[in-house]
Amino acid sequence: MDFNLTEEHKMIRDAARDFAQTELLPGVIERDEIQQFPDELVKKMGALGFMGVMVDPKYGGSGMDAISYVLIMEELSKIDASASVIVSVNNSLVCYGIEAFGTESQKEKYLTKLATGEFVGAFCLSEPEAGSDATSQKTTAIDKGDHYVLNGTKNWITNGGRADVYLVMAQTDKDKGSHGINAFIIEKGMDGFHVGPKENKLGIRGSDTHTLQFNDVKVPKENRIGDDGFGFRFAMKTLSGGRIGIASQALGIAQGAYELALKYSNERKAFGKEISKHQAIAFKLADMYTEISAARHLVMKAAWDKDQGNNYDVSSAVAKLYASKVAMEHTVEAVQIHGGNGFVKDYHVERLMRDAKITQIYEGTSEIQKIVISRSILRD
Ligand code: CAA
Ligand code: FAD
């Protein structure tokens, strides 16, 4: 593994850093406060190529590698994890899912618009009774010859109220268990498809999370992704890449909090010296630096595995498990280093702490990552 970034990687990272500072930072506290989806910023991220980072340029994407993707995700997440989850879902779940497993006509119809940010995508696996236990899908899709009829409820759907294209998993044959699940492309506005109210969340409040209802939605057969029964494996394969996105989001949140804590501790004085000169604070910074560096290596390793064509089911789970733990623990420490100021919104660290928590829950909880990792090591 080469630890040097190429000149192109550095340029992409710097472009994302610049965008985050100049465009995301100014309104981030307000968007969090009023739970505002960043519509205009999504368009701008589309124009910069951030909505289809790894998509082939022939479908409107930027044609970059997974290393570039995690560099962009880290920089965006340092400032605004709500914006970065929109990017992550669009890139690693929706664009990747269609590009890797969709038909040519699905790619032409949907991917070209998703990759440029003209469309926003959503990925709909979770249900009220099928979260971690994702094979227990209750949403049904009944085969009617040239179309399916979809009924059921999805919950917790990121981009749920804003998306144009929804990838929806549903059970077509209960007797076949996970092999009876299919994935479908559903368009906004299809008859019988309703978006429920927005969730009022602890963190990533600028992102948009909704319950979705499907009542006899008629889905053309050409909207199924892959062969009959491929839907659960489609979801799992796609989520392996998604977990790289969320791992890099967690990394960015941790790095953002660390940078703020470092700066603050060099400015704030107590007992006649900067608080960074008190060993208790200096050691916190040392722990942050060490563990964030370790998280970055794991995130890069997972991205590198993807770029090399290696299997990344386990390296992505390892990266997400560890980076999300680091994000949670060190955002709490960043608040502590800020003292009372850490508890108010102007200093940003309280938001990063609230945003960190979700990285241990979505795209597979930490316990689920441990299932993926332990099954692999015990099998091998
Ligand atoms: N690639 C290909 N196939 C896979 C696979 C993978 N990575 N993982 C599992 N499969 C296959 C298995 O081989 C199995 O097939 P066979 O029966 O032919 O052997 C089938 O899928 C069922 O797998 P399991 O028996 O392992 O299923 P399980 O019920 O034990 O569950 C699990 C496995 C890993 C726990 C899975 O249910 C899981 O990942 N749960 C978490 C769900 C999740 O991550 N949800 C995220 C929603 S999206 C989201 O959250 C987005 C966001 O917030 C922004
Ligand atoms: P449960 O599965 O009920 O788990 C509850 C607890 O039990 C967890 O701690 C879990 O780890 C533990 N647990 C469960 N099973 C086991 C086990 N076998 N062994 C050990 N511990 C176990 N989903 C989508 O499909 N698309 C999205 O875009 C999306 N976005 C989301 C955005 C937000 C803000 C949130 C909160 C969730 C989102 N999700 C999305 C859903 C998310 O993926 C699920 O919340 C997550 O998979 C956990 O499912 P659950 O909430 O049903 O928890």
mmCIF file of N, CA and C in Angstrom, residues 145-190:
data_model
loop_
_atom_site.group_PDB
_atom_site.id
_atom_site.type_symbol
_atom_site.label_atom_id
_atom_site.label_comp_id
_atom_site.label_asym_id
_atom_site.label_seq_id
_atom_site.Cartn_x
_atom_site.Cartn_y
_atom_site.Cartn_z
ATOM 1 N N GLY A 145 -46.639 -10.077 -13.688
ATOM 2 C CA GLY A 145 -46.298 -10.256 -15.111
ATOM 3 C C GLY A 145 -45.360 -9.180 -15.607
ATOM 4 N N ASP A 146 -45.935 -8.068 -16.123
ATOM 5 C CA ASP A 146 -45.051 -7.014 -16.628
ATOM 6 C C ASP A 146 -44.723 -5.964 -15.574
ATOM 7 N N HIS A 147 -45.313 -6.113 -14.375
ATOM 8 C CA HIS A 147 -44.995 -5.164 -13.305
ATOM 9 C C HIS A 147 -45.132 -5.852 -11.944
ATOM 10 N N TYR A 148 -44.638 -5.171 -10.928
ATOM 11 C CA TYR A 148 -44.820 -5.622 -9.538
ATOM 12 C C TYR A 148 -45.753 -4.638 -8.839
ATOM 13 N N VAL A 149 -46.436 -5.128 -7.790
ATOM 14 C CA VAL A 149 -47.233 -4.221 -6.958
ATOM 15 C C VAL A 149 -46.620 -4.206 -5.556
ATOM 16 N N LEU A 150 -46.218 -3.014 -5.151
ATOM 17 C CA LEU A 150 -45.445 -2.848 -3.921
ATOM 18 C C LEU A 150 -46.320 -2.310 -2.801
ATOM 19 N N ASN A 151 -46.214 -2.950 -1.624
ATOM 20 C CA ASN A 151 -46.938 -2.482 -0.436
ATOM 21 C C ASN A 151 -46.043 -2.582 0.789
ATOM 22 N N GLY A 152 -46.085 -1.559 1.631
ATOM 23 C CA GLY A 152 -45.314 -1.639 2.874
ATOM 24 C C GLY A 152 -44.807 -0.289 3.331
ATOM 25 N N THR A 153 -43.976 -0.357 4.370
ATOM 26 C CA THR A 153 -43.450 0.869 5.007
ATOM 27 C C THR A 153 -41.941 0.762 5.154
ATOM 28 N N LYS A 154 -41.255 1.819 4.790
ATOM 29 C CA LYS A 154 -39.812 1.931 5.064
ATOM 30 C C LYS A 154 -39.638 3.056 6.061
ATOM 31 N N ASN A 155 -38.713 2.889 6.993
ATOM 32 C CA ASN A 155 -38.485 4.031 7.898
ATOM 33 C C ASN A 155 -37.022 4.432 7.931
ATOM 34 N N TRP A 156 -36.789 5.610 8.486
ATOM 35 C CA TRP A 156 -35.441 6.182 8.657
ATOM 36 C C TRP A 156 -34.774 6.497 7.334
ATOM 37 N N ILE A 157 -35.504 6.866 6.310
ATOM 38 C CA ILE A 157 -34.855 6.978 4.998
ATOM 39 C C ILE A 157 -34.214 8.356 4.785
ATOM 40 N N THR A 158 -32.879 8.340 4.697
ATOM 41 C CA THR A 158 -32.089 9.546 4.441
ATOM 42 C C THR A 158 -32.397 10.061 3.037
ATOM 43 N N ASN A 159 -32.544 11.366 2.921
ATOM 44 C CA ASN A 159 -32.966 12.023 1.664
ATOM 45 C C ASN A 159 -34.422 11.681 1.327
ATOM 46 N N GLY A 160 -35.134 11.110 2.322
ATOM 47 C CA GLY A 160 -36.482 10.587 2.068
ATOM 48 C C GLY A 160 -37.447 11.602 1.468
ATOM 49 N N GLY A 161 -37.378 12.854 1.938
ATOM 50 C CA GLY A 161 -38.321 13.855 1.430
ATOM 51 C C GLY A 161 -37.817 14.585 0.204
ATOM 52 N N ARG A 162 -36.544 14.425 -0.118
ATOM 53 C CA ARG A 162 -35.942 15.207 -1.191
ATOM 54 C C ARG A 162 -35.559 14.395 -2.424
ATOM 55 N N ALA A 163 -35.570 13.080 -2.276
ATOM 56 C CA ALA A 163 -35.025 12.268 -3.375
ATOM 57 C C ALA A 163 -35.949 12.244 -4.591
ATOM 58 N N ASP A 164 -35.330 11.980 -5.728
ATOM 59 C CA ASP A 164 -36.055 11.768 -6.983
ATOM 60 C C ASP A 164 -36.121 10.281 -7.295
ATOM 61 N N VAL A 165 -35.098 9.550 -6.829
ATOM 62 C CA VAL A 165 -34.966 8.122 -7.125
ATOM 63 C C VAL A 165 -34.742 7.364 -5.815
ATOM 64 N N TYR A 166 -35.541 6.307 -5.614
ATOM 65 C CA TYR A 166 -35.454 5.523 -4.375
ATOM 66 C C TYR A 166 -35.150 4.073 -4.738
ATOM 67 N N LEU A 167 -34.101 3.513 -4.154
ATOM 68 C CA LEU A 167 -33.849 2.083 -4.331
ATOM 69 C C LEU A 167 -34.518 1.368 -3.164
ATOM 70 N N VAL A 168 -35.494 0.543 -3.471
ATOM 71 C CA VAL A 168 -36.350 -0.037 -2.425
ATOM 72 C C VAL A 168 -36.248 -1.562 -2.450
ATOM 73 N N MET A 169 -35.913 -2.130 -1.299
ATOM 74 C CA MET A 169 -35.876 -3.583 -1.172
ATOM 75 C C MET A 169 -37.245 -4.090 -0.718
ATOM 76 N N ALA A 170 -37.697 -5.205 -1.283
ATOM 77 C CA ALA A 170 -39.012 -5.749 -0.904
ATOM 78 C C ALA A 170 -39.014 -7.268 -1.102
ATOM 79 N N GLN A 171 -39.887 -7.920 -0.344
ATOM 80 C CA GLN A 171 -39.985 -9.385 -0.376
ATOM 81 C C GLN A 171 -40.929 -9.800 -1.510
ATOM 82 N N THR A 172 -40.422 -10.598 -2.431
ATOM 83 C CA THR A 172 -41.308 -11.073 -3.503
ATOM 84 C C THR A 172 -41.747 -12.518 -3.269
ATOM 85 N N ASP A 173 -40.952 -13.253 -2.507
ATOM 86 C CA ASP A 173 -41.315 -14.645 -2.224
ATOM 87 C C ASP A 173 -40.811 -15.000 -0.828
ATOM 88 N N LYS A 174 -41.741 -14.969 0.128
ATOM 89 C CA LYS A 174 -41.365 -15.154 1.545
ATOM 90 C C LYS A 174 -40.712 -16.524 1.774
ATOM 91 N N ASP A 175 -41.186 -17.540 1.028
ATOM 92 C CA ASP A 175 -40.668 -18.888 1.242
ATOM 93 C C ASP A 175 -39.174 -18.998 0.924
ATOM 94 N N LYS A 176 -38.701 -18.087 0.089
ATOM 95 C CA LYS A 176 -37.275 -18.159 -0.294
ATOM 96 C C LYS A 176 -36.377 -17.343 0.639
ATOM 97 N N GLY A 177 -36.950 -16.765 1.682
ATOM 98 C CA GLY A 177 -36.151 -15.998 2.649
ATOM 99 C C GLY A 177 -35.387 -14.871 1.969
ATOM 100 N N SER A 178 -34.097 -14.771 2.301
ATOM 101 C CA SER A 178 -33.310 -13.651 1.745
ATOM 102 C C SER A 178 -33.173 -13.773 0.218
ATOM 103 N N HIS A 179 -33.365 -14.977 -0.317
ATOM 104 C CA HIS A 179 -33.297 -15.151 -1.779
ATOM 105 C C HIS A 179 -34.607 -14.777 -2.471
ATOM 106 N N GLY A 180 -35.601 -14.403 -1.671
ATOM 107 C CA GLY A 180 -36.882 -13.956 -2.249
ATOM 108 C C GLY A 180 -37.046 -12.450 -2.169
ATOM 109 N N ILE A 181 -35.933 -11.743 -1.925
ATOM 110 C CA ILE A 181 -35.992 -10.270 -1.835
ATOM 111 C C ILE A 181 -35.502 -9.672 -3.154
ATOM 112 N N ASN A 182 -36.160 -8.602 -3.599
ATOM 113 C CA ASN A 182 -35.719 -7.890 -4.806
ATOM 114 C C ASN A 182 -35.511 -6.417 -4.508
ATOM 115 N N ALA A 183 -34.719 -5.777 -5.361
ATOM 116 C CA ALA A 183 -34.482 -4.331 -5.244
ATOM 117 C C ALA A 183 -35.120 -3.651 -6.452
ATOM 118 N N PHE A 184 -35.801 -2.531 -6.193
ATOM 119 C CA PHE A 184 -36.520 -1.814 -7.252
ATOM 120 C C PHE A 184 -36.137 -0.343 -7.276
ATOM 121 N N ILE A 185 -36.212 0.233 -8.465
ATOM 122 C CA ILE A 185 -36.047 1.683 -8.590
ATOM 123 C C ILE A 185 -37.440 2.300 -8.610
ATOM 124 N N ILE A 186 -37.703 3.132 -7.607
ATOM 125 C CA ILE A 186 -39.010 3.807 -7.500
ATOM 126 C C ILE A 186 -38.776 5.297 -7.741
ATOM 127 N N GLU A 187 -39.652 5.885 -8.521
ATOM 128 C CA GLU A 187 -39.510 7.324 -8.790
ATOM 129 C C GLU A 187 -40.434 8.132 -7.890
ATOM 130 N N LYS A 188 -39.951 9.314 -7.531
ATOM 131 C CA LYS A 188 -40.782 10.267 -6.795
ATOM 132 C C LYS A 188 -42.098 10.471 -7.551
ATOM 133 N N GLY A 189 -43.202 10.503 -6.846
ATOM 134 C CA GLY A 189 -44.474 10.831 -7.491
ATOM 135 C C GLY A 189 -45.209 9.641 -8.083
ATOM 136 N N MET A 190 -44.636 8.430 -7.979
ATOM 137 C CA MET A 190 -45.390 7.270 -8.487
ATOM 138 C C MET A 190 -46.685 7.128 -7.671
#
